[in-house]
Short mmCIF file of C-alpha atoms and ligand atoms in Angstrom, two decimals:
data_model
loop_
_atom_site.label_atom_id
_atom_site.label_comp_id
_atom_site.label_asym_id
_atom_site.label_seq_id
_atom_site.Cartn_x
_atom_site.Cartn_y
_atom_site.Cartn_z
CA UNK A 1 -35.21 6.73 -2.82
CA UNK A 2 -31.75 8.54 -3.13
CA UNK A 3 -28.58 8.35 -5.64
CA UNK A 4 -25.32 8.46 -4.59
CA UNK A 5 -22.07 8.27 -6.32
CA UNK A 6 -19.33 5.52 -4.91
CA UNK A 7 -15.83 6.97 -5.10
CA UNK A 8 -13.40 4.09 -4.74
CA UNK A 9 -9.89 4.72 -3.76
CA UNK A 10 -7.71 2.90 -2.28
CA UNK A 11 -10.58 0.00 -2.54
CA UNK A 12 -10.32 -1.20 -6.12
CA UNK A 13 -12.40 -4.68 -4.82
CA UNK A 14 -15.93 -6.14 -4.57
CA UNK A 15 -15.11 -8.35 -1.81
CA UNK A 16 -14.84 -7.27 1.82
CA UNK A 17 -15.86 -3.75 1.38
CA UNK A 18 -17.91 -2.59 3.99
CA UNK A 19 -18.00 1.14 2.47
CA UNK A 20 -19.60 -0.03 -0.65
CA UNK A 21 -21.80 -2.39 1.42
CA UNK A 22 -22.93 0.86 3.25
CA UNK A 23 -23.63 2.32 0.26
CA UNK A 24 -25.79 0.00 -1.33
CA UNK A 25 -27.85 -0.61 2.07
CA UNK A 26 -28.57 3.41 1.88
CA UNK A 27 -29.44 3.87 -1.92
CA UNK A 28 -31.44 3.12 -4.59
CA UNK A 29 -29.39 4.10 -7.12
CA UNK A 30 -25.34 3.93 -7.17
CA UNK A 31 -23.03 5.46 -9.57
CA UNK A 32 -19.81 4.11 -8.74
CA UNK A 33 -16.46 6.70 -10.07
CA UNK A 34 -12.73 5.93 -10.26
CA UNK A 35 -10.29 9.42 -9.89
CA UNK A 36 -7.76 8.76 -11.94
CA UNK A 37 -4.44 9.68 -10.11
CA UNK A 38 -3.58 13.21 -11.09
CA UNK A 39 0.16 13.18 -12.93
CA UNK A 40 1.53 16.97 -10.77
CA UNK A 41 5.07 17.11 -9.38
CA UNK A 42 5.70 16.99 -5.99
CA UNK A 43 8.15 19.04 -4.21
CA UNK A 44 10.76 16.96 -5.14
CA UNK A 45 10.28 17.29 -8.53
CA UNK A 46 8.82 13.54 -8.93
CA UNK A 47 5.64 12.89 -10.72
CA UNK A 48 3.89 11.20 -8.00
CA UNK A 49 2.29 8.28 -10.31
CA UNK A 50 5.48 6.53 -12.07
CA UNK A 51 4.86 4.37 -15.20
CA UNK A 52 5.00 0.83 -12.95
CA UNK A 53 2.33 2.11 -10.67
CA UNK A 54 0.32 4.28 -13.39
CA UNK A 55 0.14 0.16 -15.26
CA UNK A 56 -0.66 -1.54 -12.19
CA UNK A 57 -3.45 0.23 -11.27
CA UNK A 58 -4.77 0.76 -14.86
CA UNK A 59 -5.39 -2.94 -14.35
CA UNK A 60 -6.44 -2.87 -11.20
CA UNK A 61 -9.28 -0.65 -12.12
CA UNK A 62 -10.18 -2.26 -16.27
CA UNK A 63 -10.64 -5.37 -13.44
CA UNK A 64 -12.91 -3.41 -11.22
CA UNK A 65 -14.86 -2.30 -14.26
CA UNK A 66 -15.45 -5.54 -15.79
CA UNK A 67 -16.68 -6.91 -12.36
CA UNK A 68 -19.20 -4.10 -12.00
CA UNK A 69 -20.28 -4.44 -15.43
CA UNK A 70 -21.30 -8.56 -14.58
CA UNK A 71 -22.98 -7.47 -11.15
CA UNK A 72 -25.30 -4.87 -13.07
CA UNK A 73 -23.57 -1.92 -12.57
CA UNK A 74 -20.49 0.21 -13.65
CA UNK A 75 -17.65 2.42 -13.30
CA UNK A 76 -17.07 5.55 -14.30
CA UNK A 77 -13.45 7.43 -14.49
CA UNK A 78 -12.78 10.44 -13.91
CA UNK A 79 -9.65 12.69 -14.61
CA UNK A 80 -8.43 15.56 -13.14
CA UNK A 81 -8.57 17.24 -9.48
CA UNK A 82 -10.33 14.55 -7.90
CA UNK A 83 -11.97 17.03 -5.86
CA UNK A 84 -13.20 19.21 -8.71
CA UNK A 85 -14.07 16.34 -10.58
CA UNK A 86 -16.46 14.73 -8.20
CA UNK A 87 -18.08 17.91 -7.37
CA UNK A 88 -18.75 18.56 -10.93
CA UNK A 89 -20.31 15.19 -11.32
CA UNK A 90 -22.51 15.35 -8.36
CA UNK A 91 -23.76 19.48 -9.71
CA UNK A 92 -24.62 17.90 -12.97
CA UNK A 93 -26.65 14.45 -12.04
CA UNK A 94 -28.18 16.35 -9.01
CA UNK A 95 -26.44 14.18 -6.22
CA UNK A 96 -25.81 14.90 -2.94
CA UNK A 97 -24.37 11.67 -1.52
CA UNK A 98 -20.80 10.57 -2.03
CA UNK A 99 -19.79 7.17 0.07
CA UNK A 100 -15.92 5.98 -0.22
CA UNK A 101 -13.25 4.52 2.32
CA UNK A 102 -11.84 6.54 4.98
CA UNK A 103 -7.57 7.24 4.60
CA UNK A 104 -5.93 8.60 7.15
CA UNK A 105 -3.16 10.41 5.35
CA UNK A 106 -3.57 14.40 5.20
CA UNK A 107 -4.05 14.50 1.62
CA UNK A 108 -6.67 12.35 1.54
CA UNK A 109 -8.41 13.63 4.59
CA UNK A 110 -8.25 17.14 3.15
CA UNK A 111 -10.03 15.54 -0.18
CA UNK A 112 -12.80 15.01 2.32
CA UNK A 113 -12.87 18.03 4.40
CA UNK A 114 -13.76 20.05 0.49
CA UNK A 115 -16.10 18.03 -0.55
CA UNK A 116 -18.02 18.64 2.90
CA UNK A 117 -17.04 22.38 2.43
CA UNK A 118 -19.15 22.24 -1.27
CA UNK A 119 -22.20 20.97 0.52
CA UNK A 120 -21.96 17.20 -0.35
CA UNK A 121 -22.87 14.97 2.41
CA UNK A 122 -19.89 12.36 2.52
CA UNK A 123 -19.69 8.91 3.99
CA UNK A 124 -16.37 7.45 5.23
CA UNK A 125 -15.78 3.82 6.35
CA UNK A 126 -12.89 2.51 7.51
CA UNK A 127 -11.66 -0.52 6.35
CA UNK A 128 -8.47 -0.80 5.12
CA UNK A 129 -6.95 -2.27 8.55
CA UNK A 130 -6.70 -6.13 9.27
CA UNK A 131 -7.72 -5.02 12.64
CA UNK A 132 -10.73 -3.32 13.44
CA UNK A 133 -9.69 -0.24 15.51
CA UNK A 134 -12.99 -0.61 17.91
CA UNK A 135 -11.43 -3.70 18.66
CA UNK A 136 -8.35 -3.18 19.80
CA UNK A 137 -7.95 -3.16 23.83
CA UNK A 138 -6.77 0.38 23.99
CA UNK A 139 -7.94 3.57 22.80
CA UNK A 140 -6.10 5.38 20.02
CA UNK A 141 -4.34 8.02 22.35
CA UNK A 142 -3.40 5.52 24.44
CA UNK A 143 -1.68 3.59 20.87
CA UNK A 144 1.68 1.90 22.31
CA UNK A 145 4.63 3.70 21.19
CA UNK A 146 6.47 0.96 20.37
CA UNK A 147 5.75 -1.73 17.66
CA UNK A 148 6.22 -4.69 20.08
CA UNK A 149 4.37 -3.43 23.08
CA UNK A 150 1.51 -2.87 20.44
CA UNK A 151 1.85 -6.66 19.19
CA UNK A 152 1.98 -7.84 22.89
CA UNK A 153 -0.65 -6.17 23.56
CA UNK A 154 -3.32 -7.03 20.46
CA UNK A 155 -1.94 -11.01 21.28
CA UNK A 156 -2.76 -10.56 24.97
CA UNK A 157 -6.19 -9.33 24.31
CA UNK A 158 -6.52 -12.00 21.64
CA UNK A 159 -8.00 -9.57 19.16
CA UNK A 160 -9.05 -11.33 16.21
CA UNK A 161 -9.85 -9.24 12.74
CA UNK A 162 -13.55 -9.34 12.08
CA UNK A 163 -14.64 -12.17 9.31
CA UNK A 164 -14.25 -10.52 5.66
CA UNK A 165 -18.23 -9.61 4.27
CA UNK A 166 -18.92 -11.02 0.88
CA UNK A 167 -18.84 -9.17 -2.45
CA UNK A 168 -22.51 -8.16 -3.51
CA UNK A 169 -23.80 -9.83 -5.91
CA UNK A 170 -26.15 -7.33 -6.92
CA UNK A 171 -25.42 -3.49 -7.62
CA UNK A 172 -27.95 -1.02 -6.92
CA UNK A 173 -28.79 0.03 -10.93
CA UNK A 174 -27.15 3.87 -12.06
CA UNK A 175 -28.66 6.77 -11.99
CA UNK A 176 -30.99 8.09 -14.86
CA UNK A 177 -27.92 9.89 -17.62
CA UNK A 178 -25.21 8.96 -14.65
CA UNK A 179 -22.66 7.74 -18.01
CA UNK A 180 -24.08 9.90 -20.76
CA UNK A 181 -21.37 12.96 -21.74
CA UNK A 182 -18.47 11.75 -19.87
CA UNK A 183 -15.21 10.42 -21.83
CA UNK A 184 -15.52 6.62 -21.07
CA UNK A 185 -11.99 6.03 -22.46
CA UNK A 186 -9.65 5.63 -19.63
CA UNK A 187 -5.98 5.90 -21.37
CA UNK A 188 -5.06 2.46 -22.25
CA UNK A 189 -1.75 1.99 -20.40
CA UNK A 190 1.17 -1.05 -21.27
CA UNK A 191 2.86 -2.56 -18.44
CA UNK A 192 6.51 -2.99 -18.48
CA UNK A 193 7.91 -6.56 -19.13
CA UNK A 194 10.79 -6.95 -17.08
CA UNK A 195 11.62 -10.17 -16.97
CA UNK A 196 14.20 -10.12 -13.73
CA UNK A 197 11.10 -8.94 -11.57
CA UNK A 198 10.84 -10.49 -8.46
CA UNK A 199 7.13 -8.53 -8.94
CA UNK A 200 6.16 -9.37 -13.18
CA UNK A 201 3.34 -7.56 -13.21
CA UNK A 202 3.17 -7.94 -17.43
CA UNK A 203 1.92 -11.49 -16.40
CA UNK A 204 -0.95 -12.92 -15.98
CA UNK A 205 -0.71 -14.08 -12.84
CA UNK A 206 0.55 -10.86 -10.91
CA UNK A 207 -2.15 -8.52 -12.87
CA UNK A 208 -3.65 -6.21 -10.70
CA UNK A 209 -7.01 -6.84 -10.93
CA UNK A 210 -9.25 -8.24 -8.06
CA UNK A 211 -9.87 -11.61 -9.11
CA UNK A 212 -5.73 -12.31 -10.05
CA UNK A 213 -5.18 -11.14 -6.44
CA UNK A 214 -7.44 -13.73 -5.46
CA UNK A 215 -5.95 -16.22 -7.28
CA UNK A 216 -2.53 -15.39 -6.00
CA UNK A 217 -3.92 -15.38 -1.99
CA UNK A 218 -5.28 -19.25 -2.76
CA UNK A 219 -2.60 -20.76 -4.61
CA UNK A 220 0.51 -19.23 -2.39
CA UNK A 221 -1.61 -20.62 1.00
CA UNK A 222 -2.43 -24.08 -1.47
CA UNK A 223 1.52 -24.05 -1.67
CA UNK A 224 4.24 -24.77 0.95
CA UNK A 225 5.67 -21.45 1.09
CA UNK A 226 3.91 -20.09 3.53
CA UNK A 227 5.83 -22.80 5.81
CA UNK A 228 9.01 -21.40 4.80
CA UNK A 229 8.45 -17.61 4.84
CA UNK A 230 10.52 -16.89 7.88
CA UNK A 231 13.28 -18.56 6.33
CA UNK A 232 12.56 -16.87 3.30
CA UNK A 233 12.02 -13.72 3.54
CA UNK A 234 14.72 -11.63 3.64
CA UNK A 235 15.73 -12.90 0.05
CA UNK A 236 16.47 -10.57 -3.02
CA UNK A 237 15.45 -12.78 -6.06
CA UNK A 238 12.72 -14.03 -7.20
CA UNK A 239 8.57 -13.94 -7.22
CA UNK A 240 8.61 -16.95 -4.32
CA UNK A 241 10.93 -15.36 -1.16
CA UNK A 242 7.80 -13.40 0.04
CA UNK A 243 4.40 -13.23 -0.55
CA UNK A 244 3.72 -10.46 -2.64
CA UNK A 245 0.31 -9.44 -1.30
CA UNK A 246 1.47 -5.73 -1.03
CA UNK A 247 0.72 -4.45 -4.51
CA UNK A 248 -3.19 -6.17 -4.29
CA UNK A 249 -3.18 -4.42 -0.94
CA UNK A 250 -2.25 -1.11 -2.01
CA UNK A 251 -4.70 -0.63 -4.48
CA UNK A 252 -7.23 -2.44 -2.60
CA UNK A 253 -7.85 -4.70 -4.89
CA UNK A 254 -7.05 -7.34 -1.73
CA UNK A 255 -8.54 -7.21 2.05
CA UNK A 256 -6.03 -8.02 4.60
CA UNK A 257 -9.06 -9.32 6.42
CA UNK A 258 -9.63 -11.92 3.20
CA UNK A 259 -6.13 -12.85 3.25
CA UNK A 260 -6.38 -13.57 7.49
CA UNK A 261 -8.79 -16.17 6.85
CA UNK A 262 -6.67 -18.08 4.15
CA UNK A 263 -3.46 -17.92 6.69
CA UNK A 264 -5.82 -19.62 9.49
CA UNK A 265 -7.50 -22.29 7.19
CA UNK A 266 -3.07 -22.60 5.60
CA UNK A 267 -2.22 -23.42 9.17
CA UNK A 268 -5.48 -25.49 10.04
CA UNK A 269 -4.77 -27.89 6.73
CA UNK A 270 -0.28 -27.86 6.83
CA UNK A 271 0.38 -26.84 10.48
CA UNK A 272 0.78 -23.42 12.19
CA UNK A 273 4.74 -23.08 12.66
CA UNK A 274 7.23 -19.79 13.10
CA UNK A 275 6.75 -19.40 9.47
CA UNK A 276 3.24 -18.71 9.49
CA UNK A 277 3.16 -16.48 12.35
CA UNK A 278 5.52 -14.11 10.64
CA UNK A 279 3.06 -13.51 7.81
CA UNK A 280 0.19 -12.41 10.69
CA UNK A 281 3.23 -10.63 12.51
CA UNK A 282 4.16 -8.34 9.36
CA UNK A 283 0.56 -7.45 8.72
CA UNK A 284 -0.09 -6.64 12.35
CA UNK A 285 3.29 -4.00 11.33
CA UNK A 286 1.13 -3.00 8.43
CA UNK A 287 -1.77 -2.32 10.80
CA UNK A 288 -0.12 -0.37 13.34
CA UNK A 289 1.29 2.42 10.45
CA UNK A 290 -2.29 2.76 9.88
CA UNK A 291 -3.07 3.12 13.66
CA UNK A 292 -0.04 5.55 13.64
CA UNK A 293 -1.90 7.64 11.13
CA UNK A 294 -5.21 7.57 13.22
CA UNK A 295 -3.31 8.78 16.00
CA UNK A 296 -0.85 11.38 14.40
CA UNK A 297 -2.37 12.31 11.33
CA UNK A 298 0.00 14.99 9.70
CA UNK A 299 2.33 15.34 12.42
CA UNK A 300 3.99 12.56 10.83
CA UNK A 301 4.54 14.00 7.53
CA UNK A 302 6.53 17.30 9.17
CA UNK A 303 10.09 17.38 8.15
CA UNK A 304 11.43 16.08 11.63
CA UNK A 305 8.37 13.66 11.67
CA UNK A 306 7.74 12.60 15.60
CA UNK A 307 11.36 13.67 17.07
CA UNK A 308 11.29 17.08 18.79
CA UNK A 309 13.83 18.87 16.93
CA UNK A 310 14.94 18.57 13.14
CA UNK A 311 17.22 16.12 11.82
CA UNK A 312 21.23 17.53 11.21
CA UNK A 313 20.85 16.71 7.74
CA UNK A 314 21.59 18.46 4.92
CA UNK A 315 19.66 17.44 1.84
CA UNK A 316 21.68 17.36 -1.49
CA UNK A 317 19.97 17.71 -4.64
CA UNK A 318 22.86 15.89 -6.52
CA UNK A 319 23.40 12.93 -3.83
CA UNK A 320 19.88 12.71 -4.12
CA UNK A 321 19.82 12.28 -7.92
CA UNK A 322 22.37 10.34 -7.67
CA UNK A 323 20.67 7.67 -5.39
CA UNK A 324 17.62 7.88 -7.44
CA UNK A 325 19.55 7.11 -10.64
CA UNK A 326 21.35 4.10 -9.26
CA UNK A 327 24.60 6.12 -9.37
CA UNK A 328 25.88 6.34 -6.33
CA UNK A 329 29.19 4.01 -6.14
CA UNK A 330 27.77 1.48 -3.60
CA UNK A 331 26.67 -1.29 -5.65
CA UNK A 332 24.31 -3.00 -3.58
CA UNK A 333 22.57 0.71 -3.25
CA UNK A 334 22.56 0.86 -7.16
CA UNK A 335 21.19 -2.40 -7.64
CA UNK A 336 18.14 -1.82 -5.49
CA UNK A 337 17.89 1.50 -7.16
CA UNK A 338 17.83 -0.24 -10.67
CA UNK A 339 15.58 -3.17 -9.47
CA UNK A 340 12.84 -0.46 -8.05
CA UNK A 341 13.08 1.80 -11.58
CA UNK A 342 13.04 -1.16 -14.24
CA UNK A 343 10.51 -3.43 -11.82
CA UNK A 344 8.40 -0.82 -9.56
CA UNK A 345 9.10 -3.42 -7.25
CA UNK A 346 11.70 -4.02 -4.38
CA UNK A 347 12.72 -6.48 -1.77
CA UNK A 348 11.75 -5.06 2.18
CA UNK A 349 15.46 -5.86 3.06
CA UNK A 350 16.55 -3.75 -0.24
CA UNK A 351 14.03 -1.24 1.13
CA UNK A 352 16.00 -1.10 4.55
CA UNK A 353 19.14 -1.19 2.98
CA UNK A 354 18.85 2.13 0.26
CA UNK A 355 16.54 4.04 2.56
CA UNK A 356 19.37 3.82 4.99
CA UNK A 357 21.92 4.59 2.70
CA UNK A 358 19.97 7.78 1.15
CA UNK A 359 19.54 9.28 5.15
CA UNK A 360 22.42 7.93 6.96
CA UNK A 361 25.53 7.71 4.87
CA UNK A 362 23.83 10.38 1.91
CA UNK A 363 22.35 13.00 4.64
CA UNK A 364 19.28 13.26 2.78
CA UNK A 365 16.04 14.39 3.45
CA UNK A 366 14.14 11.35 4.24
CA UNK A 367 10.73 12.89 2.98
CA UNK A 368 12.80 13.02 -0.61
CA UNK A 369 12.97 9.25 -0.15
CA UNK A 370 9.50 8.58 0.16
CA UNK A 371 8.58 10.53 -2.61
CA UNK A 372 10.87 8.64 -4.75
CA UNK A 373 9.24 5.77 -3.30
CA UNK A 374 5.46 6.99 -3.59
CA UNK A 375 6.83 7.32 -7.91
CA UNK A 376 7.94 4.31 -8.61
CA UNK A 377 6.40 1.42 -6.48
CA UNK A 378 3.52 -0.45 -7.42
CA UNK A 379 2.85 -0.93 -4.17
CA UNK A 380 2.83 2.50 -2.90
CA UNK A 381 0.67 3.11 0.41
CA UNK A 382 0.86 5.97 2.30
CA UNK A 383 0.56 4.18 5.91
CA UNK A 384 3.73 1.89 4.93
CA UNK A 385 5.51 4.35 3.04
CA UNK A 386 5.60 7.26 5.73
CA UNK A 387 5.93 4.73 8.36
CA UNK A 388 8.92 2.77 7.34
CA UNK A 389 10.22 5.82 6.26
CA UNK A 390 10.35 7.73 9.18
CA UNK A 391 11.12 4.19 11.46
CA UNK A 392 14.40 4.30 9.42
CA UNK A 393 15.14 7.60 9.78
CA UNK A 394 14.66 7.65 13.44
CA UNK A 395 11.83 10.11 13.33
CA UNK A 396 8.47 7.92 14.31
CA UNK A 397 8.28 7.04 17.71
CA UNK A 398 10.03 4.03 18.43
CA UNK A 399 13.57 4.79 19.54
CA UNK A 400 14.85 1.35 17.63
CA UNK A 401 14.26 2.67 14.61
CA UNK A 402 17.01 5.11 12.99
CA UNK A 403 19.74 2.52 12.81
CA UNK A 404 21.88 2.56 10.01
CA UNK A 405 22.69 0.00 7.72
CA UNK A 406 26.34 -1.28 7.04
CA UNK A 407 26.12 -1.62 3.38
CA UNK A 408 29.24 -3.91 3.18
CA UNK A 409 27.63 -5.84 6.31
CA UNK A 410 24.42 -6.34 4.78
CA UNK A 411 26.40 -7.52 0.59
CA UNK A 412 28.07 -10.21 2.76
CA UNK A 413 24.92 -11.33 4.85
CA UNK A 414 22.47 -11.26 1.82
CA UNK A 415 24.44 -11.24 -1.47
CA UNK A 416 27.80 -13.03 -0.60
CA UNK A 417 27.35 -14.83 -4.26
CA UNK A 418 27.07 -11.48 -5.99
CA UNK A 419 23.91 -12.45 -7.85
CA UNK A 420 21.68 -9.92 -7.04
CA UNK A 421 24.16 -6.91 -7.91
CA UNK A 422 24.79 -9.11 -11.44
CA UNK A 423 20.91 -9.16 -11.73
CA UNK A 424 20.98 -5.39 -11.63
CA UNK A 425 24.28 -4.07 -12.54
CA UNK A 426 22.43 -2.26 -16.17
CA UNK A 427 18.97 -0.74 -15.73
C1 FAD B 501 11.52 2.49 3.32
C2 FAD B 501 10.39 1.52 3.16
C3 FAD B 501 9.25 1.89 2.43
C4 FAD B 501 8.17 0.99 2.29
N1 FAD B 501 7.08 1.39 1.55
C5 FAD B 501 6.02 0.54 1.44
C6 FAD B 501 4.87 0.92 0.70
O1 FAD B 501 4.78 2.02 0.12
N2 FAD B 501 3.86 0.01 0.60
C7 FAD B 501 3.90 -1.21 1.23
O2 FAD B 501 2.95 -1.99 1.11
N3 FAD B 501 4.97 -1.56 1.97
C8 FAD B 501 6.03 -0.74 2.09
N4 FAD B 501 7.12 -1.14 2.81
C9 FAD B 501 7.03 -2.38 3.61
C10 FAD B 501 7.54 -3.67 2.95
O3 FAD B 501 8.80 -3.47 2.39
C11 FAD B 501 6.59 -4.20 1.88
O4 FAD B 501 5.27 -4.25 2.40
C12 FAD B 501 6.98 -5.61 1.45
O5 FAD B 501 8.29 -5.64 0.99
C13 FAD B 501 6.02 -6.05 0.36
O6 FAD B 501 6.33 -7.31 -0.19
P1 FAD B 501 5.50 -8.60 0.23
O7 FAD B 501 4.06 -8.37 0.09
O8 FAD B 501 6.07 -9.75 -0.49
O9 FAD B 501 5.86 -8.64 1.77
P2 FAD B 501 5.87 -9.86 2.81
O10 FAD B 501 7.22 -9.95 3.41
O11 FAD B 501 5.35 -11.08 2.21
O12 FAD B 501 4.88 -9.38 3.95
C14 FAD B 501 3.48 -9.69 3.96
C15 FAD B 501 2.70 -8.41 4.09
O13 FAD B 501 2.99 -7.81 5.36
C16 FAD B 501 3.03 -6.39 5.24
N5 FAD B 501 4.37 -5.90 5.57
C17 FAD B 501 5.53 -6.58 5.50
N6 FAD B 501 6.55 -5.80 5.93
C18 FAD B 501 6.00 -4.60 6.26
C19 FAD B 501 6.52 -3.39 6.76
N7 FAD B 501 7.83 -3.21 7.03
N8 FAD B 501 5.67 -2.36 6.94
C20 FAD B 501 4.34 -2.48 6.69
N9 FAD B 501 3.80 -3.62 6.23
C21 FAD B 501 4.61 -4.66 6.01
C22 FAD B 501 2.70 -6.08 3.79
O14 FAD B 501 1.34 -5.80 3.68
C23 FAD B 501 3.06 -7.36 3.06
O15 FAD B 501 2.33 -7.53 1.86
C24 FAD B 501 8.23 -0.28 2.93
C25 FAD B 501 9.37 -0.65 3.64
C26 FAD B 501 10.45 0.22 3.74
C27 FAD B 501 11.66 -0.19 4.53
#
């Protein structure tokens, strides 16, 4: 008969989580925590959890509590150095067993590598991948280079993600004391209404909680848009031009492997067409930054990222601010930039377009990017984040990557009518 604590992370769900299903297989008593995001500057001087994201995942997690609380258990949250804090938790209830998701980003991998160090026995699943990596027909040394070899290769073999398990519906009960002397009151946090986001996260409907996600996942693949999202989504405007899974995937609150079967039975019930297929093709892009990750690990967070020798740029604190602010001169640039700080949300071809602009026309440092990123989106994932990132700045490994973006090219091809940049032309 053992306790252990469950740390969630980037997990914030009851369904499809085979971590938490290994917990609850292995214990008799389960005391799951919550590490609330820690609000230190990075080297860029941003606060790594912006206001947007900070709201988002306060829901995501008052969600997470409530459903723990109606299948017998609870959840317990924790501030500070996540590390600290869950070693302080474990001393006090006499616990040696920590389960929790396994992230392949340096940071989080170090979080591991201490708590091992402190003499607590940890168990890591991974699961955040629509694929399952023991599935896939090569090994991960032998991951293709390049994004469409890797694609060819998964469709070739016909590897399939494995079905999604269900949410228990039974928690193992808490440990004797586990919420007695710990602050319970997680810092009630208001999320910004922003009426021209194409992500309104003040609603209802886009909260990020488990069971909203859920509802979103049913009633886009109910509704014809999935039929149209080739067409679609390269659009600027809007909650409809894409699908909008990314924030619920983020946090975890949604399993890509959940959202695989609702594409299949979409197609089964309204047709499989181009459409469709591009929804499976951007996750399998998803996927292979994560596979990227498993391969590279913190090679690809060094300043030149993959490339050999460092990039010719010459960061500028000023054109750097500048960009941030929405202040540069190039309007489509600004209006992204205001869309992502009012919203915490952005289109992926705004994405392309102002990470472009900040490396290839600013000469910035591309890792200043992504940190601006990692502040402000509520979708914020390290795989994506570092990934696209370094794709667009020519550092990762595929040699396409690193083209820039005309800016006036891209105004006439996506906002001839001008009403994006009118949508965003105040913060
Ligand atoms: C510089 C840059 C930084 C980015 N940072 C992030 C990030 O931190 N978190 C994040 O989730 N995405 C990131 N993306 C990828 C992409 O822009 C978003 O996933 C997408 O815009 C989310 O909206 P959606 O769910 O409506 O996407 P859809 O177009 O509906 O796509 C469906 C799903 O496919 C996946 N997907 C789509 N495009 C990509 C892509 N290029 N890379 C990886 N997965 C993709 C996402 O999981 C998405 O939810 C970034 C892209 C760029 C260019």
């Amino acid at each position: 008969m053992t306790s252990a604590i469950y740390w969630f992370r980037q997990d914030l769900r009851l369904l499809d989580n085979p971590a938490l299903n290994r917990a609850i297989e292995n214990v008799s008593a389960l005391l799951p925590v919550y590490c609330l995001p820690q609000q230190e500057r990075n080297v860029w001087l941003a606060q790594r959890v912006g206001q947007h994201r900070q709201a988002f995942l306060h829901q995501a997690v008052t969600g997470l509590k409530k459903q723990l609380r109606s299948s017998g258990s609870d959840l317990l949250s924790l501030s500070g150095n996540a590390v600290t804090a869950l070693i302080e938790l474990a001393t006090k209830l006499h616990i040696q067993d920590i389960f929790c998701e396994d992230i392949a980003a340096p940071e989080e991998q170090a979080e591991i590598d201490a708590l091992r160090r402190a003499g607590l026995r940890v168990t890591t699943v991974w699961q955040s991948s629509l694929l399952d990596p023991v599935d896939l027909p090569f090994s991960m040394d032998q991951l293709p280079p390049v994004f469409t070899r890797f694609r060819h290769d998964v469709e070739k073999a016909q590897c399939l993600p494995p079905p999604p398990l269900p949410a228990p519906t039974k928690l193992p009960p808490l440990p004797d004391m586990a919420l007695s002397g710990w602050d319970q009151n997680t810092p009630s946090l208001v999320a910004c209404e922003e009426p021209r986001s194409a992500f309104p996260y003040h609603l209802a409907a886009y909260n990020g909680s488990e069971l909203a996600g859920l509802a979103h996942v049913k009633q886009y693949f109910e509704s014809d848009l999935p039929q149209r999202y080739k067409l679609t989504r390269n659009g600027l405007i809007g909650t409809d031009y894409s699908t909008k899974f990314s924030p619920w995937l983020a946090t975890g609150a949604l399993s890509a492997r959940h959202l695989f079967v609702h594409l299949r039975q979409h197609e089964r019930q309204f047709g499989a067409n181009d459409s469709t297929y591009w929804i499976w093709f951007e996750l399998l892009w998803r996927d292979y930054f994560r596979f990227l990750h498993l391969q590279y690990g913190s090679a690809l967070y060094r300043p030149n990222g993959l490339a050999p020798s460092a990039s010719s740029n010459k960061h500028s604190v000023i054109r750097f601010q500048r960009w941030c602010e929405g202040n540069t001169g190039e309007p489509l640039v600004d209006a992204g930039m205001r869309e992502l700080a009012a919203s915490g949300y952005m289109s992926n071809r705004m994405r392309q377009i102002v990470a472009s602009y900040l490396v290839h026309d600013l000469g910035c440092d591309y890792r200043a990017g992504a940190a601006w990123f990692e502040h402000q989106l509520v979708d914020y994932d390290p795989y994506s984040n570092q990934g696209n990132w370094l794709y667009g700045a020519g550092l990762g490994t595929d040699p396409r990557g690193g083209r820039r973006f005309n800016p006036d090219k891209q105004t006439r091809e996506h906002d001839a009518d001008g009403l994006y940049r009118a949508r965003w032309s105040t913060p």
